[in-house]
Tab-separated table of C-alpha atoms in Angstrom:
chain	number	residue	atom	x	y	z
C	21	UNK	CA	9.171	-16.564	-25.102
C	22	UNK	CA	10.442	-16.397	-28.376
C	23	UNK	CA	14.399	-16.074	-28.738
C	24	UNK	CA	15.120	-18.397	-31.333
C	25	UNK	CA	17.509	-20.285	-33.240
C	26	UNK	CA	17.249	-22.832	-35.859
C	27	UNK	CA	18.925	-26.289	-36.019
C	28	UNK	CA	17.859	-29.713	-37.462
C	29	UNK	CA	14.751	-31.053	-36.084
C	30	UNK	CA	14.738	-34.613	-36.704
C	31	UNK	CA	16.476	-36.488	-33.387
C	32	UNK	CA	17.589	-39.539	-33.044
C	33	UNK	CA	16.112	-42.253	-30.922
C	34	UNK	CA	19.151	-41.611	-28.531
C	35	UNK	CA	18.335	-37.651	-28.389
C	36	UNK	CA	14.832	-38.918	-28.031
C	37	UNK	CA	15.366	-40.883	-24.544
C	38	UNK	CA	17.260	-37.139	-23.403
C	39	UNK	CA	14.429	-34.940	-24.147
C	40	UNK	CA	11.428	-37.573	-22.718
C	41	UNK	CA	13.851	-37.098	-19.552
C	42	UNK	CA	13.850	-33.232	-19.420
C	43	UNK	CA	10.204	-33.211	-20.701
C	44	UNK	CA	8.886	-35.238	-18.084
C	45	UNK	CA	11.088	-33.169	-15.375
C	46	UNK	CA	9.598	-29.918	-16.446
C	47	UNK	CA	5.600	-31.808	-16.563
C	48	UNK	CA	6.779	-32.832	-12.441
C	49	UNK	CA	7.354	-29.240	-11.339
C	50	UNK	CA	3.802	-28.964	-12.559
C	51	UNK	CA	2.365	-31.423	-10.613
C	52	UNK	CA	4.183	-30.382	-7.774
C	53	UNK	CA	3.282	-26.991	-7.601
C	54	UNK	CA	-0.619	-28.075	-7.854
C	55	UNK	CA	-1.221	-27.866	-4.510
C	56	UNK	CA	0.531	-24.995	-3.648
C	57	UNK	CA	-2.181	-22.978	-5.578
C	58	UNK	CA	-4.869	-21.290	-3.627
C	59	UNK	CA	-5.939	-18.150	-2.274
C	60	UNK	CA	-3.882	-16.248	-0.469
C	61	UNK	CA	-0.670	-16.991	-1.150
C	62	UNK	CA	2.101	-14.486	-4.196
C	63	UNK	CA	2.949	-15.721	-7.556
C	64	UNK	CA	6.607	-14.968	-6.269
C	65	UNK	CA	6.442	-17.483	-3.602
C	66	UNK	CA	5.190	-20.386	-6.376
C	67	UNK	CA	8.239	-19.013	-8.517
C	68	UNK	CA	10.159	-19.568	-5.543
C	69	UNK	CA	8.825	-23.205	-4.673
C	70	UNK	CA	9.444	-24.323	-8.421
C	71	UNK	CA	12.998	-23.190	-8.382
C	72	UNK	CA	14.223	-24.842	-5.087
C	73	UNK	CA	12.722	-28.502	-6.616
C	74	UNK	CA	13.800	-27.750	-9.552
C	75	UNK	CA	17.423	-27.073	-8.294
C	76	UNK	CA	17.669	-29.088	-5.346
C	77	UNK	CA	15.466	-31.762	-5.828
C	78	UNK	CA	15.474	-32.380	-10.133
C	79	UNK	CA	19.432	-31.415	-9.839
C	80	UNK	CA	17.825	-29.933	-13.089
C	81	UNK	CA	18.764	-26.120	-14.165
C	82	UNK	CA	15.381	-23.511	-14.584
C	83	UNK	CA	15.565	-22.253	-17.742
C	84	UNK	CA	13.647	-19.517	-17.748
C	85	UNK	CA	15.752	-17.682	-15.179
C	86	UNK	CA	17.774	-15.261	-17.514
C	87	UNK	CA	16.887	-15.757	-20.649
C	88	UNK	CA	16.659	-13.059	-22.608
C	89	UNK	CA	16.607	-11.025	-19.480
C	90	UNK	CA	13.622	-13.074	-17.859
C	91	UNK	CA	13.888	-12.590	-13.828
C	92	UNK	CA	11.834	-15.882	-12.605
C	93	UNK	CA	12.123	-19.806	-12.959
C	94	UNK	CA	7.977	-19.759	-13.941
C	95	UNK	CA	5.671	-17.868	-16.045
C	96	UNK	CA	2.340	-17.058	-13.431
C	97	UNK	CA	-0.350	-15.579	-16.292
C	98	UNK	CA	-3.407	-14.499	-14.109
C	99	UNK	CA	-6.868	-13.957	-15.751
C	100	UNK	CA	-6.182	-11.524	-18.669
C	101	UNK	CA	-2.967	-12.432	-18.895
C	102	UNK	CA	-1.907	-14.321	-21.689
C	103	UNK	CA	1.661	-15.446	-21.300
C	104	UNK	CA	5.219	-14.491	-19.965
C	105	UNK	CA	3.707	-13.098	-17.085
C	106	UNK	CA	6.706	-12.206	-13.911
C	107	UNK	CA	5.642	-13.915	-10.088
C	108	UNK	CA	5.402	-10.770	-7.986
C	109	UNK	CA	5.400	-10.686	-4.560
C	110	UNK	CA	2.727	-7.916	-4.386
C	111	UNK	CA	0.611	-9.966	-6.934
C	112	UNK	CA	-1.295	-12.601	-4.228
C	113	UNK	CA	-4.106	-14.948	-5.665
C	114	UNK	CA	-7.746	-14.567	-5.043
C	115	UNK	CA	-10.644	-17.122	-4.500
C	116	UNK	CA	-11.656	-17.738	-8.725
C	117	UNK	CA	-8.525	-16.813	-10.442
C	118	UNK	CA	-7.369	-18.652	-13.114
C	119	UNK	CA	-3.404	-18.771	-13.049
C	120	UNK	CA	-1.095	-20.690	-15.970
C	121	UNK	CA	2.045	-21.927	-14.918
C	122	UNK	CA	4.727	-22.026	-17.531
C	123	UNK	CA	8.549	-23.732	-16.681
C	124	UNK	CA	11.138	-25.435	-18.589
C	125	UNK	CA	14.040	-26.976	-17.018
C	126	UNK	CA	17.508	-28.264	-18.444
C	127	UNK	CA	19.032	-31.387	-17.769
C	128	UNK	CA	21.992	-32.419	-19.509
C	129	UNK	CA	21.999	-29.835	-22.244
C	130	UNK	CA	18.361	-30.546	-22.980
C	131	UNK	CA	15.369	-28.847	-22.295
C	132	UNK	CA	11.872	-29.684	-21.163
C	133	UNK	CA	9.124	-27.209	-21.594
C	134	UNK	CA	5.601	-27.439	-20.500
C	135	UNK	CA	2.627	-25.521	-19.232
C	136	UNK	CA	-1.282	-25.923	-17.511
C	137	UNK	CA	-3.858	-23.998	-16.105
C	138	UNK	CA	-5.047	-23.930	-12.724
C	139	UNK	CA	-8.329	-22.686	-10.752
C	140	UNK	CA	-7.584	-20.243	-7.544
C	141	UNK	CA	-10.549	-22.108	-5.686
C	142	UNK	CA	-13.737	-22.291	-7.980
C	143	UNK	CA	-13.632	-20.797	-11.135
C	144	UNK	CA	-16.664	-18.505	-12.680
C	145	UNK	CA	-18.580	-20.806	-15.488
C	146	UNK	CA	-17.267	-19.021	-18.328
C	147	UNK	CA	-13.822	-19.424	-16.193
C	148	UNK	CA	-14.069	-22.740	-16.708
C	149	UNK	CA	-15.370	-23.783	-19.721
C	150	UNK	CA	-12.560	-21.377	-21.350
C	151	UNK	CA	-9.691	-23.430	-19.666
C	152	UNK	CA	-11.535	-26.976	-20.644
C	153	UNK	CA	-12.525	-25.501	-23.936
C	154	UNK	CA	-8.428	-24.811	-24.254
C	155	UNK	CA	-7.134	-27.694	-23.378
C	156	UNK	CA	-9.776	-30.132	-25.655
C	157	UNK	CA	-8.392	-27.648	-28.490
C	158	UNK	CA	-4.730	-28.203	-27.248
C	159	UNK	CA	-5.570	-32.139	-27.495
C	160	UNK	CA	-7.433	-31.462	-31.079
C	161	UNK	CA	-3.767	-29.765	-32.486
C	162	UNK	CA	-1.747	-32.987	-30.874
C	163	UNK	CA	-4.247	-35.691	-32.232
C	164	UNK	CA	-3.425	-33.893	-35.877
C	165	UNK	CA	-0.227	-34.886	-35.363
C	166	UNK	CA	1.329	-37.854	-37.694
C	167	UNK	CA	3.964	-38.051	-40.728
C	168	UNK	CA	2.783	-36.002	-43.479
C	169	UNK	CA	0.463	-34.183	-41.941
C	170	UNK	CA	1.392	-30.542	-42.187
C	171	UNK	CA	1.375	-27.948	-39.272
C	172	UNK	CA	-1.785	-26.013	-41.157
C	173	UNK	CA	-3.434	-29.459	-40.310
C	174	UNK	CA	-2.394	-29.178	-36.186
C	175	UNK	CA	-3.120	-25.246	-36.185
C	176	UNK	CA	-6.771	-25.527	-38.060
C	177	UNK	CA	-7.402	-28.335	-35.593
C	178	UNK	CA	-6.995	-25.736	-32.620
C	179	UNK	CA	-8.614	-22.892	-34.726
C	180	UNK	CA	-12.055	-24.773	-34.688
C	181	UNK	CA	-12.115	-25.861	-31.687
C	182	UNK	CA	-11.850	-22.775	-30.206
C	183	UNK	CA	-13.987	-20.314	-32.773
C	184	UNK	CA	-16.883	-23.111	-32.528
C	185	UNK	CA	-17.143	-22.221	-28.834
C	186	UNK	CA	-17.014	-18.587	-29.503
C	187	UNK	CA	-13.113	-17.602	-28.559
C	188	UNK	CA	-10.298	-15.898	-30.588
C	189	UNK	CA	-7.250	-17.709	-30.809
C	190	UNK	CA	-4.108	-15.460	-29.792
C	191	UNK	CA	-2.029	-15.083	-33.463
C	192	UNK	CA	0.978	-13.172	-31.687
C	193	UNK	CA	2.737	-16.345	-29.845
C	194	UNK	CA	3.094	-20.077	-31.319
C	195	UNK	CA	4.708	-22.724	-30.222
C	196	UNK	CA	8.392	-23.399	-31.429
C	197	UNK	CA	10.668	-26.501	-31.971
C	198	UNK	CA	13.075	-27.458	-29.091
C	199	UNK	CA	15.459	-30.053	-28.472
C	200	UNK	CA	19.197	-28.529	-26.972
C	201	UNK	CA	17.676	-24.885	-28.481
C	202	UNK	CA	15.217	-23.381	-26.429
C	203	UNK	CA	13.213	-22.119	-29.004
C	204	UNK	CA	13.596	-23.563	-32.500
C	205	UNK	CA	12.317	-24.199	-35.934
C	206	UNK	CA	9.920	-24.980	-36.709
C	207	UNK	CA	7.112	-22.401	-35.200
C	208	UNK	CA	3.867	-23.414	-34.512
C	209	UNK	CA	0.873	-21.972	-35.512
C	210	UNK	CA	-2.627	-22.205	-33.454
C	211	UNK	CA	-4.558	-21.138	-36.577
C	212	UNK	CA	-4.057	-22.260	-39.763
C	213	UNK	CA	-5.130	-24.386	-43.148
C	214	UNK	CA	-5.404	-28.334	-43.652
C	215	UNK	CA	-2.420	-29.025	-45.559
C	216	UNK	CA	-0.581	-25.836	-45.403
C	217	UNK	CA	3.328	-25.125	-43.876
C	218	UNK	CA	5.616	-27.884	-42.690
C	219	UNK	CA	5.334	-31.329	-43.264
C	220	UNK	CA	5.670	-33.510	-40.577
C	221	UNK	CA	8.179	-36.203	-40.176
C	222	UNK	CA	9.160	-38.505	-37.384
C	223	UNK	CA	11.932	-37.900	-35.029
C	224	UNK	CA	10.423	-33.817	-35.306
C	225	UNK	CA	9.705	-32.557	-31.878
C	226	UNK	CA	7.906	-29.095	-30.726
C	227	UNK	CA	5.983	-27.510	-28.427
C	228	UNK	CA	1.635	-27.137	-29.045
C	229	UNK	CA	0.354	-24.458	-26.945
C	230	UNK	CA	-2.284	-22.524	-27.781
C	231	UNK	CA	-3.703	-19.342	-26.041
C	232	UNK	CA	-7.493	-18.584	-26.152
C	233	UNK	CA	-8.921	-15.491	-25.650
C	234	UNK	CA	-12.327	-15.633	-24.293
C	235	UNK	CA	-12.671	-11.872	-25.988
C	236	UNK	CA	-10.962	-10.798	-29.031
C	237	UNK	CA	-7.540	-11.891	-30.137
C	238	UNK	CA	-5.239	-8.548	-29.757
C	239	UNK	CA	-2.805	-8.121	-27.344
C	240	UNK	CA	-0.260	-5.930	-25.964
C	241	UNK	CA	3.006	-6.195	-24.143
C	242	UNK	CA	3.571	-4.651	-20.410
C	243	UNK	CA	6.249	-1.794	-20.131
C	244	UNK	CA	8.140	-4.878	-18.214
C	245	UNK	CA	9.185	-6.257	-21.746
C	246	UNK	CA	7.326	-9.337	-20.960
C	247	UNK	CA	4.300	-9.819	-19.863
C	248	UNK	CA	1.615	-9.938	-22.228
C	249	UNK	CA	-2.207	-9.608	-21.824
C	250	UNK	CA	-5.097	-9.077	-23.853
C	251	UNK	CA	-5.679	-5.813	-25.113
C	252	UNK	CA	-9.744	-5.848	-23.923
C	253	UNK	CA	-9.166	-7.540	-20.541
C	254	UNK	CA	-11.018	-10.534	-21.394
C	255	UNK	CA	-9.727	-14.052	-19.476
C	256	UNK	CA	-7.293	-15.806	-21.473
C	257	UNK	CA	-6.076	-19.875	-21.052
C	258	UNK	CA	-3.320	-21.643	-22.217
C	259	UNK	CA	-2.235	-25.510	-21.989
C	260	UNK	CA	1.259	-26.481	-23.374
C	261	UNK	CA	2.651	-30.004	-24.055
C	262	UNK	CA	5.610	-31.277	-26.198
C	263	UNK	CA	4.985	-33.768	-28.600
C	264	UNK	CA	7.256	-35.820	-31.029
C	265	UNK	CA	6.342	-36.816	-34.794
C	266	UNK	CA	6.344	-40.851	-34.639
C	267	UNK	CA	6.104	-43.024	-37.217
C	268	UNK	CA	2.816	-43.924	-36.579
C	269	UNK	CA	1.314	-41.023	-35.141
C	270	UNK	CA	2.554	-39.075	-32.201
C	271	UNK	CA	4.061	-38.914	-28.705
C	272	UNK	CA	3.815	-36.176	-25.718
C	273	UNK	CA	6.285	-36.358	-24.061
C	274	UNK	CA	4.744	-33.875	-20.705
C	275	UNK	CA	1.705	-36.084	-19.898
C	276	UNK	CA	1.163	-35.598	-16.374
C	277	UNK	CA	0.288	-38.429	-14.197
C	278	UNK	CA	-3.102	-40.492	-15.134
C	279	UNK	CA	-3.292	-37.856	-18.274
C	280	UNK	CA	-5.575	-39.249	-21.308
C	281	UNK	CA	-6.674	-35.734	-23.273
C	282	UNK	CA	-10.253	-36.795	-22.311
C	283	UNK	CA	-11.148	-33.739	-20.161
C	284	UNK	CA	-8.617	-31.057	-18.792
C	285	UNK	CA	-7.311	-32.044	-15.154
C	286	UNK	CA	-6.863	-29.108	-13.045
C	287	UNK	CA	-4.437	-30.641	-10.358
C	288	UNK	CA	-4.514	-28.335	-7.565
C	289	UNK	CA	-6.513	-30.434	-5.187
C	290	UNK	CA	-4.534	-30.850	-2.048
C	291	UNK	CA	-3.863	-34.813	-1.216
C	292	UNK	CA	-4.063	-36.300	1.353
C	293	UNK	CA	-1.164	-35.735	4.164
C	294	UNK	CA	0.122	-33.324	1.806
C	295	UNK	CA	-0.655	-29.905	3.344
C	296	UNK	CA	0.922	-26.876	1.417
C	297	UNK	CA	2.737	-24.185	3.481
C	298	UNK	CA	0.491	-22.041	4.704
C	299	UNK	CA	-0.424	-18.943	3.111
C	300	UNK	CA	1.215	-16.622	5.736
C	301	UNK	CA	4.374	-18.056	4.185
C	302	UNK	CA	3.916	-16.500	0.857
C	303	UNK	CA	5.458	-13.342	1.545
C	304	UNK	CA	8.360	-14.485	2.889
C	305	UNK	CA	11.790	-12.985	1.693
């Protein structure tokens, strides 16, 4: 989504404590969802099971729901579909989707915004290594990260990654600062030059998420004003973290639990004495 406003970027160890709190909200809905994500069941009823925790349970506000005229608490991007795409009741998951969830919640005037991939049962080999190829080029951008290092640095980081395995990186959508704005300054580039664009400084905060095409890069925006997809059908992945500028280095602020950036964790294996609704329930009103 990209609706933005600029303000100052630099926050204050006391505006840092707010946003680790909203960040690490929006990374729970994520791991709470996980399990909830298998065959059978409609990207509307996942929209629905984020917004009731997020609501009732986070006593957090969705902030997707709308914004800019966005109908849903989550983004649900299926296969070819790169982002901002609407949960649908008629759309129901099948056995080797891929599906990335995308939320951001507000608590206290701040927001938290974060994103993964998840397999529908097992993915396809090329599924797969796209998603883990994404998320190790996600993890390249964020290790780039440190004072003086410029954003060309975080977005040629990303670029390599992904062009060494073969895949286009999506040049239409970037990540964006964020704070109490949504979607700020600065915006973040997946592509890019070593030592290019904004310098980084600590106490700056922002969003890395790139989107990898496992075809070419184009894509093209549904009549629905939102949802966007890939103009030759090819899957597309996307992993999304927030990460502050430190003075040493960096922090992400969405880790999900037991998270290292080592190898992508796709959390949608059901635990133990934690059964999901069953799929019959996914078309409920």
């Amino acid at each position: 989504m990209s609706r933005r406003s600029p303000s100052n970027q630099n926050k204050t160890p006391e505006q840092i404590a707010q946003a680790r709190v909203a960040a690490q909200l929006a990374a729970d809905v994520l791991t709470m969802i996980g399990p909830h994500i298998r065959a059978g069941v409609s990207t509307a009823y996942l929209d629905r099971l984020c917004n009731e925790y997020i609501v009732n349970v986070q006593q957090a506000i969705p902030a997707n729901v709308g914004y800019g005229g966005f109908p849903a608490t989550v983004c649900s991007s299926v296969n070819h579909v790169v982002c901002h795409g609407i949960p649908s009741e008629s759309q129901i998951l099948k056995e080797g989707d891929i599906i990335n969830i995308d939320v951001a919640v507000i608590k206290d005037g701040w927001f938290g915004d974060t994103s993964r991939m998840y397999y529908v049962g097992e993915p396809s080999k090329a599924a797969r290594k796209l998603v883990e190829t994404t998320y190790a080029a996600m993890w390249a951008g964020i290790r780039a990260v440190k004072p003086r290092a410029t954003l060309g640095d975080v977005g040629f980081a990303i670029q390599t990654i992904a062009e060494k395995a073969g895949y286009s990186v999506v040049l239409d959508y970037c990540g964006h600062g964020i704070g109490t704005i949504y979607h700020d300054d600065p915006q973040v580039a997946h592509y890019g030059r070593p030592g290019q664009g904004v310098v980084l400084k600590p106490g700056m905060l922002f969003t890395i998420e790139p989107m990898i095409n496992a075809g070419k890069a184009p894509t093209r925006e549904l009549a629905d004003g939102w949802t966007v997809e890939t103009r030759d059908k090819s899957l597309s992945a996307q992993w999304e973290h927030m990460v502050l500028v430190t003075e040493t280095g960096y922090e992400v602020l969405t880790l999900a639990p037991g998270e290292t950036g080592a190898k992508a964790q796709i959390p949608n294996v059901v635990p133990a004495g934690a059964e999901p609704a069953p799929a019959a329930a996914s078309t409920a009103a």
